[in-house]
mmCIF file of C-alpha atoms and ligand atoms in Angstrom:
data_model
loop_
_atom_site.group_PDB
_atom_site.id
_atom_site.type_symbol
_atom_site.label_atom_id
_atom_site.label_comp_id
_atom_site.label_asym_id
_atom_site.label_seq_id
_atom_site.Cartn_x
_atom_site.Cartn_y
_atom_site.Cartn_z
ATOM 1 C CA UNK A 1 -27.302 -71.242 -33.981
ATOM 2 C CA UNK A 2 -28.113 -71.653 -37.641
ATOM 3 C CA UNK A 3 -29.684 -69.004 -39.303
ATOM 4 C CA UNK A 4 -33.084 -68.968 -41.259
ATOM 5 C CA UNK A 5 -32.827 -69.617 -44.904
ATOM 6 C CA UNK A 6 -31.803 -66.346 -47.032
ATOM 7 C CA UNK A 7 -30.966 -66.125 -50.681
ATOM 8 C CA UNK A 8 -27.224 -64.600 -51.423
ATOM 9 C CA UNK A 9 -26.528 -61.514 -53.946
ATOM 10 C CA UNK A 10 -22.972 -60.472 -54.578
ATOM 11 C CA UNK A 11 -23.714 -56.923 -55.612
ATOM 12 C CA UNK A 12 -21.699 -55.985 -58.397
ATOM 13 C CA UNK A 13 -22.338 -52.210 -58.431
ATOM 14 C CA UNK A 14 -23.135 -49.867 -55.786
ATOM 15 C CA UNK A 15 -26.649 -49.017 -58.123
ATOM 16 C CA UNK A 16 -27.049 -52.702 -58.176
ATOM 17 C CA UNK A 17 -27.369 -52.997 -54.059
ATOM 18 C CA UNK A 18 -29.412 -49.899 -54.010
ATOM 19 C CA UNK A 19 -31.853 -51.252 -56.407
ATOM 20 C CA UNK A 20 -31.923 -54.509 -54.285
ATOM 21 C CA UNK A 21 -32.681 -52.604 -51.337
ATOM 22 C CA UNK A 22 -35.415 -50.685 -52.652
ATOM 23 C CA UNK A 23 -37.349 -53.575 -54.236
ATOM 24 C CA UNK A 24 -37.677 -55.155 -50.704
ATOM 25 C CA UNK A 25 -36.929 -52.443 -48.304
ATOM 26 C CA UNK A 26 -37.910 -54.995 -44.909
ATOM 27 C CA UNK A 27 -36.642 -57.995 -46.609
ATOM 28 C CA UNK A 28 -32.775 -57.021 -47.358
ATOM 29 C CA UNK A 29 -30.484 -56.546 -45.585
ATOM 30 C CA UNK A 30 -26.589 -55.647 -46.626
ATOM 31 C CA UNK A 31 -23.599 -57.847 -45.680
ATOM 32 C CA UNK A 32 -20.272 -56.200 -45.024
ATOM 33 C CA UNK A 33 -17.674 -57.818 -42.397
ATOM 34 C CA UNK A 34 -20.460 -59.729 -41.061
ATOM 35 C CA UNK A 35 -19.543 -59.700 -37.585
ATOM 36 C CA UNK A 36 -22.349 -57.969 -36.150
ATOM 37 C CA UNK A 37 -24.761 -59.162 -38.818
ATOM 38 C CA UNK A 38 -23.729 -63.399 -38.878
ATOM 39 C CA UNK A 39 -24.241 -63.591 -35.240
ATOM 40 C CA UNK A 40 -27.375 -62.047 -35.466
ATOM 41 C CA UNK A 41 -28.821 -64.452 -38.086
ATOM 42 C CA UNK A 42 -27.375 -67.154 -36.212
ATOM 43 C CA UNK A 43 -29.452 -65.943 -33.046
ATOM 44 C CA UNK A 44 -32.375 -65.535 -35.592
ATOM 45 C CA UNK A 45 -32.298 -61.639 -34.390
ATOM 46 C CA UNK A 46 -32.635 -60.672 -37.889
ATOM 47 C CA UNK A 47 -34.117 -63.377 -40.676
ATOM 48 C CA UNK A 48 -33.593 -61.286 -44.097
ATOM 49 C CA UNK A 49 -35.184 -63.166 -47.336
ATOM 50 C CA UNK A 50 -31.585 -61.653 -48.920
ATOM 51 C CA UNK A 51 -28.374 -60.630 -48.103
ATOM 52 C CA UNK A 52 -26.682 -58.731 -50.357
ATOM 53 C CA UNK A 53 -22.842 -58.396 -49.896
ATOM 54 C CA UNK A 54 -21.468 -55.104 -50.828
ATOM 55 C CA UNK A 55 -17.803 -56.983 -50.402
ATOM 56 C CA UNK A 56 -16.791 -56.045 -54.229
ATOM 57 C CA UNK A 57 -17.634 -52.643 -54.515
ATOM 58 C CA UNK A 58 -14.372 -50.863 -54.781
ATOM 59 C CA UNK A 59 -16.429 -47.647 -54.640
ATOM 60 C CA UNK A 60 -16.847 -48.110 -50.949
ATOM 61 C CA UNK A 61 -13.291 -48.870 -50.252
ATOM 62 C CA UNK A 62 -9.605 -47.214 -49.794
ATOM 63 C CA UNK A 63 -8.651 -44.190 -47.665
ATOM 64 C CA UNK A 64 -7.735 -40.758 -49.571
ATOM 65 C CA UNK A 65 -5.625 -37.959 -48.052
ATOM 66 C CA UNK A 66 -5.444 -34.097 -49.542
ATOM 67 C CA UNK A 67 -5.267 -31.112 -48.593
ATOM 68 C CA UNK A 68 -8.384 -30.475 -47.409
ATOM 69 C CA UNK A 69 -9.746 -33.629 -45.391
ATOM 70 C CA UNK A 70 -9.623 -38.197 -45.353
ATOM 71 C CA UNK A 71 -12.054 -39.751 -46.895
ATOM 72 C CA UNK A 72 -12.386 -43.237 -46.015
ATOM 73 C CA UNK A 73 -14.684 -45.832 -47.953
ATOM 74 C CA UNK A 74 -17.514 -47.454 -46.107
ATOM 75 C CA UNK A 75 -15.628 -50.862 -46.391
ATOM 76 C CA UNK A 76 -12.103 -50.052 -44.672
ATOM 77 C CA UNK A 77 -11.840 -52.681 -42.142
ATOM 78 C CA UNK A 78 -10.313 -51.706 -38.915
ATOM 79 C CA UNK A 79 -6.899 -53.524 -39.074
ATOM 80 C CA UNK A 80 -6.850 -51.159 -42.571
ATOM 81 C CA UNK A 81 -7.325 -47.853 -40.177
ATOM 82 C CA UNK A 82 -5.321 -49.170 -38.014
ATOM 83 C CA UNK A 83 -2.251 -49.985 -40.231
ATOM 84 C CA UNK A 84 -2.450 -46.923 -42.858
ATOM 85 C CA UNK A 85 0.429 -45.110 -42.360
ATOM 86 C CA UNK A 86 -0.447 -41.519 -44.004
ATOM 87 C CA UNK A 87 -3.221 -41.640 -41.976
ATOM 88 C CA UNK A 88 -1.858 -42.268 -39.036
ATOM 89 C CA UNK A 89 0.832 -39.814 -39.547
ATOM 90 C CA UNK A 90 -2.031 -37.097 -39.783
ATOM 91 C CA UNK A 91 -4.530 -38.547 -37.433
ATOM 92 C CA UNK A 92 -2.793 -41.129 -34.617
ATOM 93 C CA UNK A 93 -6.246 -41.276 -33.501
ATOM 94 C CA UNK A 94 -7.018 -43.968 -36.010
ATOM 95 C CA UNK A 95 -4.796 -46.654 -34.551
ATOM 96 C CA UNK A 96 -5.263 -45.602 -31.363
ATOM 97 C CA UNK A 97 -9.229 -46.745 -31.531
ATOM 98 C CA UNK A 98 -9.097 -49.521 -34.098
ATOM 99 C CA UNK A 99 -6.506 -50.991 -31.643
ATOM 100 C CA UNK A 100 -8.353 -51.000 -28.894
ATOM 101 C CA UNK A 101 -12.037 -52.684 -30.907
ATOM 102 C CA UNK A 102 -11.870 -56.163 -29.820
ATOM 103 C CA UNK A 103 -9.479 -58.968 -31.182
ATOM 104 C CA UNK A 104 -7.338 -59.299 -34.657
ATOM 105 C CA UNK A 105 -10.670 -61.775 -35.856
ATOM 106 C CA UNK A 106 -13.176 -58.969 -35.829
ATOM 107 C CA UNK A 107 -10.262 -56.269 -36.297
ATOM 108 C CA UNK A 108 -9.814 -58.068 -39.963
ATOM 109 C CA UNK A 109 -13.176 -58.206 -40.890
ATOM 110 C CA UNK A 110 -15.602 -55.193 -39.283
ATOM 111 C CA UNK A 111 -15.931 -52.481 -41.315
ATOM 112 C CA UNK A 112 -15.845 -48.677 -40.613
ATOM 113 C CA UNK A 113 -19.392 -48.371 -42.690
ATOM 114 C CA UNK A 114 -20.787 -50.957 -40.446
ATOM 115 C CA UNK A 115 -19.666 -50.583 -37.304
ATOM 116 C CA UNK A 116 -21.771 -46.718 -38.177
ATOM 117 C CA UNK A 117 -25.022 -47.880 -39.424
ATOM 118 C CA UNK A 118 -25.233 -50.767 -37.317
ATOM 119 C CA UNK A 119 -25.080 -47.866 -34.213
ATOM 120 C CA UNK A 120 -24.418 -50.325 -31.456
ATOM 121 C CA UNK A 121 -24.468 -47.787 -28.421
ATOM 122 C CA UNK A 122 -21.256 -49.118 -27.260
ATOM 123 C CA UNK A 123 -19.044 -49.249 -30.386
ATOM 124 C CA UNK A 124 -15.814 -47.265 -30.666
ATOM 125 C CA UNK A 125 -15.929 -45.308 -33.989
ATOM 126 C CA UNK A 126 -19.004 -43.297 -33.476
ATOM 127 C CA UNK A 127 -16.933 -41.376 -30.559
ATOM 128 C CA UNK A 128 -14.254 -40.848 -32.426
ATOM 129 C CA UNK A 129 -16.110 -39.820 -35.309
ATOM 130 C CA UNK A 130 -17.846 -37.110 -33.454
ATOM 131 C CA UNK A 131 -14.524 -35.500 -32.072
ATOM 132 C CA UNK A 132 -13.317 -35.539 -35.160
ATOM 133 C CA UNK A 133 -16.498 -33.395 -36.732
ATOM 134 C CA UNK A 134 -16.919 -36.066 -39.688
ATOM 135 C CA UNK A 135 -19.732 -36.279 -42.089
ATOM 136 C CA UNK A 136 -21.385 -39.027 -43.594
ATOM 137 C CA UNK A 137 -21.593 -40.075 -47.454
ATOM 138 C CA UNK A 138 -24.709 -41.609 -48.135
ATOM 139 C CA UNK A 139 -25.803 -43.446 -51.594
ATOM 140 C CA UNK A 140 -29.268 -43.694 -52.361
ATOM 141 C CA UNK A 141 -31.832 -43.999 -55.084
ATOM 142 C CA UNK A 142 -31.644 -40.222 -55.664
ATOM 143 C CA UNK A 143 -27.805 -40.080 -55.687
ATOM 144 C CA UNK A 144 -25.767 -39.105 -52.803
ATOM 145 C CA UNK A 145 -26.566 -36.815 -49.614
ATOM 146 C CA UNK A 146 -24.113 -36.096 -46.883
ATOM 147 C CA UNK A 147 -24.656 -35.533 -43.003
ATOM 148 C CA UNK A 148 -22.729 -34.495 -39.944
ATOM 149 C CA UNK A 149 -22.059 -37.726 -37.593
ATOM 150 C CA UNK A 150 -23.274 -35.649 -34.730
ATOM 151 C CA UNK A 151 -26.978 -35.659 -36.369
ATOM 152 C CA UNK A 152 -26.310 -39.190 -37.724
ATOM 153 C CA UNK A 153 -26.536 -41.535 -34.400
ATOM 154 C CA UNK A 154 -30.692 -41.080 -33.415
ATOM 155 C CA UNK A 155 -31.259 -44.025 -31.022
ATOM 156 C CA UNK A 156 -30.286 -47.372 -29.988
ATOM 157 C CA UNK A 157 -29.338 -49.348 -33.139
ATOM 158 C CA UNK A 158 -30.733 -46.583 -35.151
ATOM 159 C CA UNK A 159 -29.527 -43.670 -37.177
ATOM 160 C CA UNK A 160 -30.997 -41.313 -40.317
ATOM 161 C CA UNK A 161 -29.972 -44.189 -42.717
ATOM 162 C CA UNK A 162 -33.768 -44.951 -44.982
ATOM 163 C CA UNK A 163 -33.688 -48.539 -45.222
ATOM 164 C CA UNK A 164 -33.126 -48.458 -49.216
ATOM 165 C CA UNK A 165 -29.860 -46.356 -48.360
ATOM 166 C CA UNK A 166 -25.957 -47.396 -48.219
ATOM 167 C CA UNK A 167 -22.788 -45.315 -45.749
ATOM 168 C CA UNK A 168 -20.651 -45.143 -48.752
ATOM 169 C CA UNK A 169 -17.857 -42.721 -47.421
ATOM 170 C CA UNK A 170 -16.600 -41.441 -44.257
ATOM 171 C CA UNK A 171 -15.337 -37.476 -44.614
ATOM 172 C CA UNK A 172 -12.840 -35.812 -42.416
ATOM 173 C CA UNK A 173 -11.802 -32.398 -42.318
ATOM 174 C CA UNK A 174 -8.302 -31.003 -42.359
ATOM 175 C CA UNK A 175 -7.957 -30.890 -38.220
ATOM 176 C CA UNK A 176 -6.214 -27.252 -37.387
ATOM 177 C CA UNK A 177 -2.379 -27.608 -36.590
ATOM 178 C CA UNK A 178 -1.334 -28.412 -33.514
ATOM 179 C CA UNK A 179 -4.565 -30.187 -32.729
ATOM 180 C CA UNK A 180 -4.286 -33.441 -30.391
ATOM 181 C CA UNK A 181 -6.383 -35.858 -29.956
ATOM 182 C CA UNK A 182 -6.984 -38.863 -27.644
ATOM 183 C CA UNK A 183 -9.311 -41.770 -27.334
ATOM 184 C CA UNK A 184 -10.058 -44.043 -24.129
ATOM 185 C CA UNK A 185 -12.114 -46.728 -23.031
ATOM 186 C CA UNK A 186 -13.321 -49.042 -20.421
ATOM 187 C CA UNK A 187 -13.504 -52.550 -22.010
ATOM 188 C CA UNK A 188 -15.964 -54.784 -21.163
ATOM 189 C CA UNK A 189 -14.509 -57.630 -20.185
ATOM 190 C CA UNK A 190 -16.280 -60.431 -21.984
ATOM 191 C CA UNK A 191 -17.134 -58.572 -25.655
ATOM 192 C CA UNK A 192 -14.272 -55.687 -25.374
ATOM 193 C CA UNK A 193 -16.789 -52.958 -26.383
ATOM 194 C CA UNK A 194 -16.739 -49.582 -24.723
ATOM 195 C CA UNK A 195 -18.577 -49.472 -21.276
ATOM 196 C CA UNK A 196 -17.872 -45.696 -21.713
ATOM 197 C CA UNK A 197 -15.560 -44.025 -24.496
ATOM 198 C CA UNK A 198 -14.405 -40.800 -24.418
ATOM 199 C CA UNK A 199 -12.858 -39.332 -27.815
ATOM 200 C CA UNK A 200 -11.240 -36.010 -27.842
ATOM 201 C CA UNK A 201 -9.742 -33.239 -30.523
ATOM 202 C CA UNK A 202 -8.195 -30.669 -28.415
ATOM 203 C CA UNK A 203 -5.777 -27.331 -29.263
ATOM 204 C CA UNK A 204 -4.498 -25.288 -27.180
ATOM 205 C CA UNK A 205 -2.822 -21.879 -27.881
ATOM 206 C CA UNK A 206 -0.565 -20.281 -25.303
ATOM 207 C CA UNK A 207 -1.674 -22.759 -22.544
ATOM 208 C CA UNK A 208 -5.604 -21.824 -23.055
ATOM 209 C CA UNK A 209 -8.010 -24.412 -24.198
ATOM 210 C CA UNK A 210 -8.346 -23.163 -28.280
ATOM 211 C CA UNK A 211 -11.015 -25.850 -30.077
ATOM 212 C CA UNK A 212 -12.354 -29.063 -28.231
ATOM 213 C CA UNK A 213 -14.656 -31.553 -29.477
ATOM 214 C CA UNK A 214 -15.526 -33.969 -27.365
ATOM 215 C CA UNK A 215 -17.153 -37.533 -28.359
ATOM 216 C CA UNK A 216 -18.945 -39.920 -26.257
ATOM 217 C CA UNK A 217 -19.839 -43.837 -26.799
ATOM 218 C CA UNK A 218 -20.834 -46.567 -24.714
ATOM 219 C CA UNK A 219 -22.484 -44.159 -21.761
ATOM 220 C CA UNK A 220 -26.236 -43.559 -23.707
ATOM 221 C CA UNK A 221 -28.560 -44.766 -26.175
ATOM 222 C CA UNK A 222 -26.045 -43.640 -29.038
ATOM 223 C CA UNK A 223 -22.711 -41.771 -29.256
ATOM 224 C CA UNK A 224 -23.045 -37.769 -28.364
ATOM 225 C CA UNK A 225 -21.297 -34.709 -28.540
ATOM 226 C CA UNK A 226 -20.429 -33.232 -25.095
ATOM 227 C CA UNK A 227 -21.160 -29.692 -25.902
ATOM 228 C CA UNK A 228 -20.972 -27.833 -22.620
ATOM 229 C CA UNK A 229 -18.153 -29.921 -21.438
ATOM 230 C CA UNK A 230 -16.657 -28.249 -24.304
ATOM 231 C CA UNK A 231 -17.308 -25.015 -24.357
ATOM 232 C CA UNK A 232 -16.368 -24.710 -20.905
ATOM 233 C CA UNK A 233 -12.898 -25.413 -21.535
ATOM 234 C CA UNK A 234 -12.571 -22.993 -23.971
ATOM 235 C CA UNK A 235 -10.323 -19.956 -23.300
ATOM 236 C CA UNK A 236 -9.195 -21.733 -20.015
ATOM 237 C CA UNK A 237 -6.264 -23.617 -18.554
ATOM 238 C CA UNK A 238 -6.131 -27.159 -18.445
ATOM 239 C CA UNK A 239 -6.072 -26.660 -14.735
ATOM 240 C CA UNK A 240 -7.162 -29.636 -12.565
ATOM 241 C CA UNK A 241 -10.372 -27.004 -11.482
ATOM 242 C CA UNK A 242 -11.501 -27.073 -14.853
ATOM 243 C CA UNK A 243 -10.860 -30.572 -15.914
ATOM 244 C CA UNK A 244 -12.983 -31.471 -13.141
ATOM 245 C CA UNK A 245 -15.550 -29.414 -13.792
ATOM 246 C CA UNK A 246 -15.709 -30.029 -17.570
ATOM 247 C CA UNK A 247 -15.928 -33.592 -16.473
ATOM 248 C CA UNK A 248 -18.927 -33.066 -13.847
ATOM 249 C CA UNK A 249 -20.687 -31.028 -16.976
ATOM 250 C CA UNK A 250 -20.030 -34.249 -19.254
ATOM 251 C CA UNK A 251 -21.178 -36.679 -16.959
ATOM 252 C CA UNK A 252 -24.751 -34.400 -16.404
ATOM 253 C CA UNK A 253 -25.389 -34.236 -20.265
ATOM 254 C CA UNK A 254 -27.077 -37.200 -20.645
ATOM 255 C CA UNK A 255 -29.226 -40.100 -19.202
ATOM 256 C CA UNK A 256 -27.165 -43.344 -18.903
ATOM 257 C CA UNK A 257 -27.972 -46.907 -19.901
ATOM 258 C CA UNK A 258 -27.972 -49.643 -17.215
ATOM 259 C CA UNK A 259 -27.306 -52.923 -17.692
ATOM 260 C CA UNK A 260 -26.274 -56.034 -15.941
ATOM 261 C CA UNK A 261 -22.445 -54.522 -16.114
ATOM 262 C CA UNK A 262 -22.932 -51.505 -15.530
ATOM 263 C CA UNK A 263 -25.354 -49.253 -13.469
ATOM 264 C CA UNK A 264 -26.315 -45.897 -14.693
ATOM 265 C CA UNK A 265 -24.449 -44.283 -11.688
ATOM 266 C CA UNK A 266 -21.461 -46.042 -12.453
ATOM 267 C CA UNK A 267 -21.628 -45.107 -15.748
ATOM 268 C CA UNK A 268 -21.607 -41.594 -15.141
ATOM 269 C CA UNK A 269 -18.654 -41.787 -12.840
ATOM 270 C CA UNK A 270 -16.869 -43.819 -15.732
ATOM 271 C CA UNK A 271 -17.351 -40.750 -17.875
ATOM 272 C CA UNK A 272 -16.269 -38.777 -15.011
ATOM 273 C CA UNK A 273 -13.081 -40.701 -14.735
ATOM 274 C CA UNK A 274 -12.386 -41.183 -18.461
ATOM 275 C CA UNK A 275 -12.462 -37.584 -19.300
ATOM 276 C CA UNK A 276 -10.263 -36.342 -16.605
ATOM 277 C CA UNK A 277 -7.630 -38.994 -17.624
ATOM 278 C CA UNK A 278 -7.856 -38.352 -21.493
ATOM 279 C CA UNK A 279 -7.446 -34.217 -20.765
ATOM 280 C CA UNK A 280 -4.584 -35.090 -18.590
ATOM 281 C CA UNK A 281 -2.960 -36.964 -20.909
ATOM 282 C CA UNK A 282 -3.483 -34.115 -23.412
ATOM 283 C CA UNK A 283 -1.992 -31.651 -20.803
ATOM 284 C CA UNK A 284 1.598 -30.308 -22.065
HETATM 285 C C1 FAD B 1 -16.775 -60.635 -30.543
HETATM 286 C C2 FAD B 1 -16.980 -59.245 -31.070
HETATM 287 C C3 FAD B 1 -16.416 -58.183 -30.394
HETATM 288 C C4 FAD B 1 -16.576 -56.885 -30.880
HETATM 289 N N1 FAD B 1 -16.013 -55.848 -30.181
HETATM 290 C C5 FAD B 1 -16.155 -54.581 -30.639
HETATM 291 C C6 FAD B 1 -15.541 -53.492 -29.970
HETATM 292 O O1 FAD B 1 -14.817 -53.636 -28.997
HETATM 293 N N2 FAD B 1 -15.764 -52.247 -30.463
HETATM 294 C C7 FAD B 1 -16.523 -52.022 -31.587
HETATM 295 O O2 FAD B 1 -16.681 -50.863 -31.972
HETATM 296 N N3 FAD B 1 -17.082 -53.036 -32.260
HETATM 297 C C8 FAD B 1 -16.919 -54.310 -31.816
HETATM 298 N N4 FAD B 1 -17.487 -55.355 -32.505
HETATM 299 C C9 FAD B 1 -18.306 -55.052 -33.707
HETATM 300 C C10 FAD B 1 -17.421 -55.051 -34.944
HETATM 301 O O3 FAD B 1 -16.652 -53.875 -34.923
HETATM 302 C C11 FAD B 1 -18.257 -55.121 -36.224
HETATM 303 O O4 FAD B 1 -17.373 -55.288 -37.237
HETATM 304 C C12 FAD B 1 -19.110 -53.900 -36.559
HETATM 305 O O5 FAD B 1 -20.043 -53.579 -35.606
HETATM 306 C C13 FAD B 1 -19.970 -54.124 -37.807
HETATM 307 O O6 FAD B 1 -19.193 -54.055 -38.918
HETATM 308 P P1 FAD B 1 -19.309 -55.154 -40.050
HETATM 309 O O7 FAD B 1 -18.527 -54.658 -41.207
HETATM 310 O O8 FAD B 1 -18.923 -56.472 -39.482
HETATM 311 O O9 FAD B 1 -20.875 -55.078 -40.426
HETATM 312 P P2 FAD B 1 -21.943 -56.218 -40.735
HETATM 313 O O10 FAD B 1 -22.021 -57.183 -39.611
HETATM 314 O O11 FAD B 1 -21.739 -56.775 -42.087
HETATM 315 O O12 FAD B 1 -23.253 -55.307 -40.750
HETATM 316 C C14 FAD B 1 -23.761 -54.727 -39.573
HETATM 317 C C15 FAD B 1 -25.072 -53.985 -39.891
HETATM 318 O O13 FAD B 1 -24.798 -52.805 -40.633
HETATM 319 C C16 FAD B 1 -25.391 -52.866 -41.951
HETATM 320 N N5 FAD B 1 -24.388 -52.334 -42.867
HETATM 321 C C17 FAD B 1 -23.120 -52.763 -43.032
HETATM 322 N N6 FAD B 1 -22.451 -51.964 -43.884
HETATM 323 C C18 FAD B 1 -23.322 -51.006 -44.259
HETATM 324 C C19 FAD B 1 -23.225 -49.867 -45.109
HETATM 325 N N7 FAD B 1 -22.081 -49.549 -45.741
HETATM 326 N N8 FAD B 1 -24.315 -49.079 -45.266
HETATM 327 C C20 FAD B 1 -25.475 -49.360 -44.619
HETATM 328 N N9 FAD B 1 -25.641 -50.421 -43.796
HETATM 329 C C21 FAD B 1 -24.572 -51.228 -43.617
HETATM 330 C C22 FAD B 1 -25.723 -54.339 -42.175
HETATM 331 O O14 FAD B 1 -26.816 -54.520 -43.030
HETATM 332 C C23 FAD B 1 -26.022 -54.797 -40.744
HETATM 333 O O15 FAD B 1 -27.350 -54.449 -40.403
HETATM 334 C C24 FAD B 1 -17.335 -56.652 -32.063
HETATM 335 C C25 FAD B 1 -17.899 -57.732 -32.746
HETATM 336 C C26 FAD B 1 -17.717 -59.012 -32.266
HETATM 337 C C27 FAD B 1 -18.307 -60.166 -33.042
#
């Protein structure tokens, strides 16, 4: 449980990590809450030559609110998301999930930023990032690009980030009013992680099924959108017909992981369950 020898950067400025990063792509690796990446080094899963702490850089940090969208820095831990008032006032969603992610220990250190580039398949955010149709900030050597999280997740542990790349900013978009939203999970017992996680920005207008954007962790080899479980609902009644058949199309779009835990079947029927219950608690 001790971890190889590293050297220790406190970055200073975000150009400062970047050109870290860049002179030793393989070798570097960034430290933000640490509480995916000190485990790791302890279990020698990862032996970077340098760690360089992006902990300073007020760049990556705070949560903004206007009229058009939240932005959230990188660095916003998740007992931050889960305490902000004006943005839980806009989008309960926030404390909803950040309660739910494991104990106060990890809740006061993990970070937004990476919790989403470390992509662990069963980690809350990336769900609720998809229902809410965010897009990523990313710094790099060239300046900034931005990407929807629904083409940012590509594989186990894995997403679009190039390895001399930073997730500087979560970006939200105004949800329409009288949008709802709900997130759910089934814990694992040991870690608390999502065995399936079902995140969910519904409307409905005169009883019919408006917008829905459904968000999935925990179930494949990285959070997904559940498209035709979507669109199905549209222009219908939350009827107990069509929540069960939304649910049946969710549980069909995608191959899920088995583990120890949890078979693939059961998996399925977990997403089965989980999106019935979070429609029905979205029901009027
Ligand atoms: C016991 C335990 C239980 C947990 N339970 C849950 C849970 O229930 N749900 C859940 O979602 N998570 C859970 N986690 C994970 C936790 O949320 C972590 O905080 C999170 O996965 C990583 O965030 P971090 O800030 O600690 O990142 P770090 O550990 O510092 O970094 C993780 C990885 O991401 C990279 N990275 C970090 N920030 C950036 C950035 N801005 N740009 C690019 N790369 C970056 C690092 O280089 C590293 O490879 C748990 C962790 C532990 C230890």
């Amino acid at each position: 449980m001790i971890p190889a020898a590293f050297d220790y950067v406190r970055a200073s400025s975000l150009t400062q990590a970047i050109d870290l990063l860049r002179n030793d792509p393989d070798g570097t690796k960034l430290l933000a809450g640490g509480h995916t990446l000190l485990p790791s080094l302890k279990l020698r899963l990862a032996s970077p030559a340098l760690l360089v702490d992006i902990g300073d850089l007020a760049e990556l940090k705070g949560i903004e609110i206007s009229e058009t969208g939240i932005r959230i820095g990188a660095l916003t831990t998740h007992a931050e998301l889960f305490a902000s008032l004006p943005l839980n006032e806009q989008l309960p969603l926030f404390r909803q999930a950040a309660g739910l992610i494991a104990d106060p220990q990890v809740r006061n250190r993990g970070t937004i930023g990476g919790s989403l580039a470390n992509a662990d398949p069963a980690a809350d955010w990336p769900a609720v990032m998809l229902a809410l149709q965010a897009e990523i900030e990313i710094a790099g050597t060239s300046g900034f690009r931005t990407i929807l999280a629904r083409d940012f997740f590509v594989d186990i542990f894995s997403t679009v980030l190039e390895a001399d790349e930073i997730l500087a900013r979560i970006n939200i978009p105004r949800p329409t009013a009288g949008t709802r939203f709900v997130y759910r999970k089934i814990r694992h017992p040991a870690s608390g992680f999502a065995v399936v996680g079902i995140a969910i920005a519904l409307r409905l207008s005169q009883n019919l099924v408006s917008e829905a954007t459904i968000g999935v962790t925990g179930a494949a080899n990285h959070a997904f959108v559940g498209e035709d479980a979507a669109d199905f609902l549209i222009g219908k009644t939350l009827s107990r017909e069509n929540i069960d058949q939304a649910a049946r199309l969710l549980s069909e779009a995608t191959e899920c992981l088995s583990d120890r835990y949890a078979s693939a079947d059961y998996r399925a029927n977990l997403i089965q369950v989980e999106l019935k219950r979070a429609l029905l608690a979205l029901t009027p």
